[in-house]
């Protein structure tokens, strides 16, 4: 990803491998701050309080988090294993909807177990290297998502005779939500780099405004034309023929193709269906939950009501972030962080292995090992 003219990934280990370094997304787009996480509690807070966010990045952060926890774990095998299991449970409890979190923790624990009896130093090296391997796998997967999604945008561009392709996206499924490239944005970056004229409609994505604050900042860094819109504007644009396709990400997708994503995604899918606009979901295989068939069974995270009753913004005169109350003091609020889009509303899933319809048979053709 580009910050100014410098390439960054969203997460990495310090040179001495004693600290996990992340981009603190709470500060963007107003400040670019790199935060160091030195213990398990700090990693758990970073996930829970959304210093990092986005299903793929949450998973990779948790994988590194087990390594950070291991740095202070007891040396004895049984005590070490117990400490690591407790660390995994603590990390698992931070964000219940994103399945990548559980996937990454299981990957780390199973990989360590498969290595057999090892010295304490060897265990640390195994955990650190495997977390790094998972991070680079995410980079490769997101790149491939971009290459497959590029073909869809190319087809639309052919039918527009050189006119701008308008893409609507929701929340942030960009490189800030992953290690690099992004999921929903990866095809957009690939198409822009291939010279296709693009414009992106960026939903503000209340209550935390990840679209207005993060996706818009990303696209600006890459030089991609875009416009921020209020969340309820998408349907109007679709009715007026101002949207050619919708691409969103996913926090958990069932084996039958139901998609849990940031709250408001379902409404965009309904509007797209009503206006015959293709609605695609971009996701790596780590976001597929093979244990669930129906989206109704996905646990939906409910976050604090203050995210709804307050809004955070930047006071330009004072050059600082501030929270402002939006609602009456005595009015309660409810804050569901995700909704579920039924598979019937999804035109297709864009994965690292290719594009498929959002139903179990089609998904299993891409992932036959899950049959």
PDB file of C-alpha atoms in Angstrom, residues 47 52-63 94-95 98 100-101 104 177 251:
ATOM      1  CA  UNK A  47      -8.234  -5.807  18.138  1.00  0.00           C
ATOM      2  CA  UNK A  52      -6.607  -2.790  13.686  1.00  0.00           C
ATOM      3  CA  UNK A  53      -9.770  -3.933  11.914  1.00  0.00           C
ATOM      4  CA  UNK A  54     -10.945  -5.877   8.894  1.00  0.00           C
ATOM      5  CA  UNK A  55     -11.378  -9.643   9.040  1.00  0.00           C
ATOM      6  CA  UNK A  56      -8.077 -10.663   7.362  1.00  0.00           C
ATOM      7  CA  UNK A  57      -5.981  -8.225   9.419  1.00  0.00           C
ATOM      8  CA  UNK A  58      -7.732  -9.225  12.656  1.00  0.00           C
ATOM      9  CA  UNK A  59      -6.709 -12.819  11.962  1.00  0.00           C
ATOM     10  CA  UNK A  60      -3.085 -11.976  11.205  1.00  0.00           C
ATOM     11  CA  UNK A  61      -2.880  -9.750  14.283  1.00  0.00           C
ATOM     12  CA  UNK A  62      -4.136 -12.643  16.419  1.00  0.00           C
ATOM     13  CA  UNK A  63      -1.538 -14.978  14.890  1.00  0.00           C
ATOM     14  CA  UNK A  94     -12.180  -9.799  21.231  1.00  0.00           C
ATOM     15  CA  UNK A  95     -14.286  -9.806  18.010  1.00  0.00           C
ATOM     16  CA  UNK A  98     -14.851 -12.231  11.964  1.00  0.00           C
ATOM     17  CA  UNK A 100     -10.465 -15.149  10.386  1.00  0.00           C
ATOM     18  CA  UNK A 101      -9.720 -14.616  14.067  1.00  0.00           C
ATOM     19  CA  UNK A 104      -5.584 -17.804  12.521  1.00  0.00           C
ATOM     20  CA  UNK A 177      -8.318  -4.307   6.382  1.00  0.00           C
ATOM     21  CA  UNK A 251     -16.193 -10.810   7.763  1.00  0.00           C
TER      22      UNK A 251
END
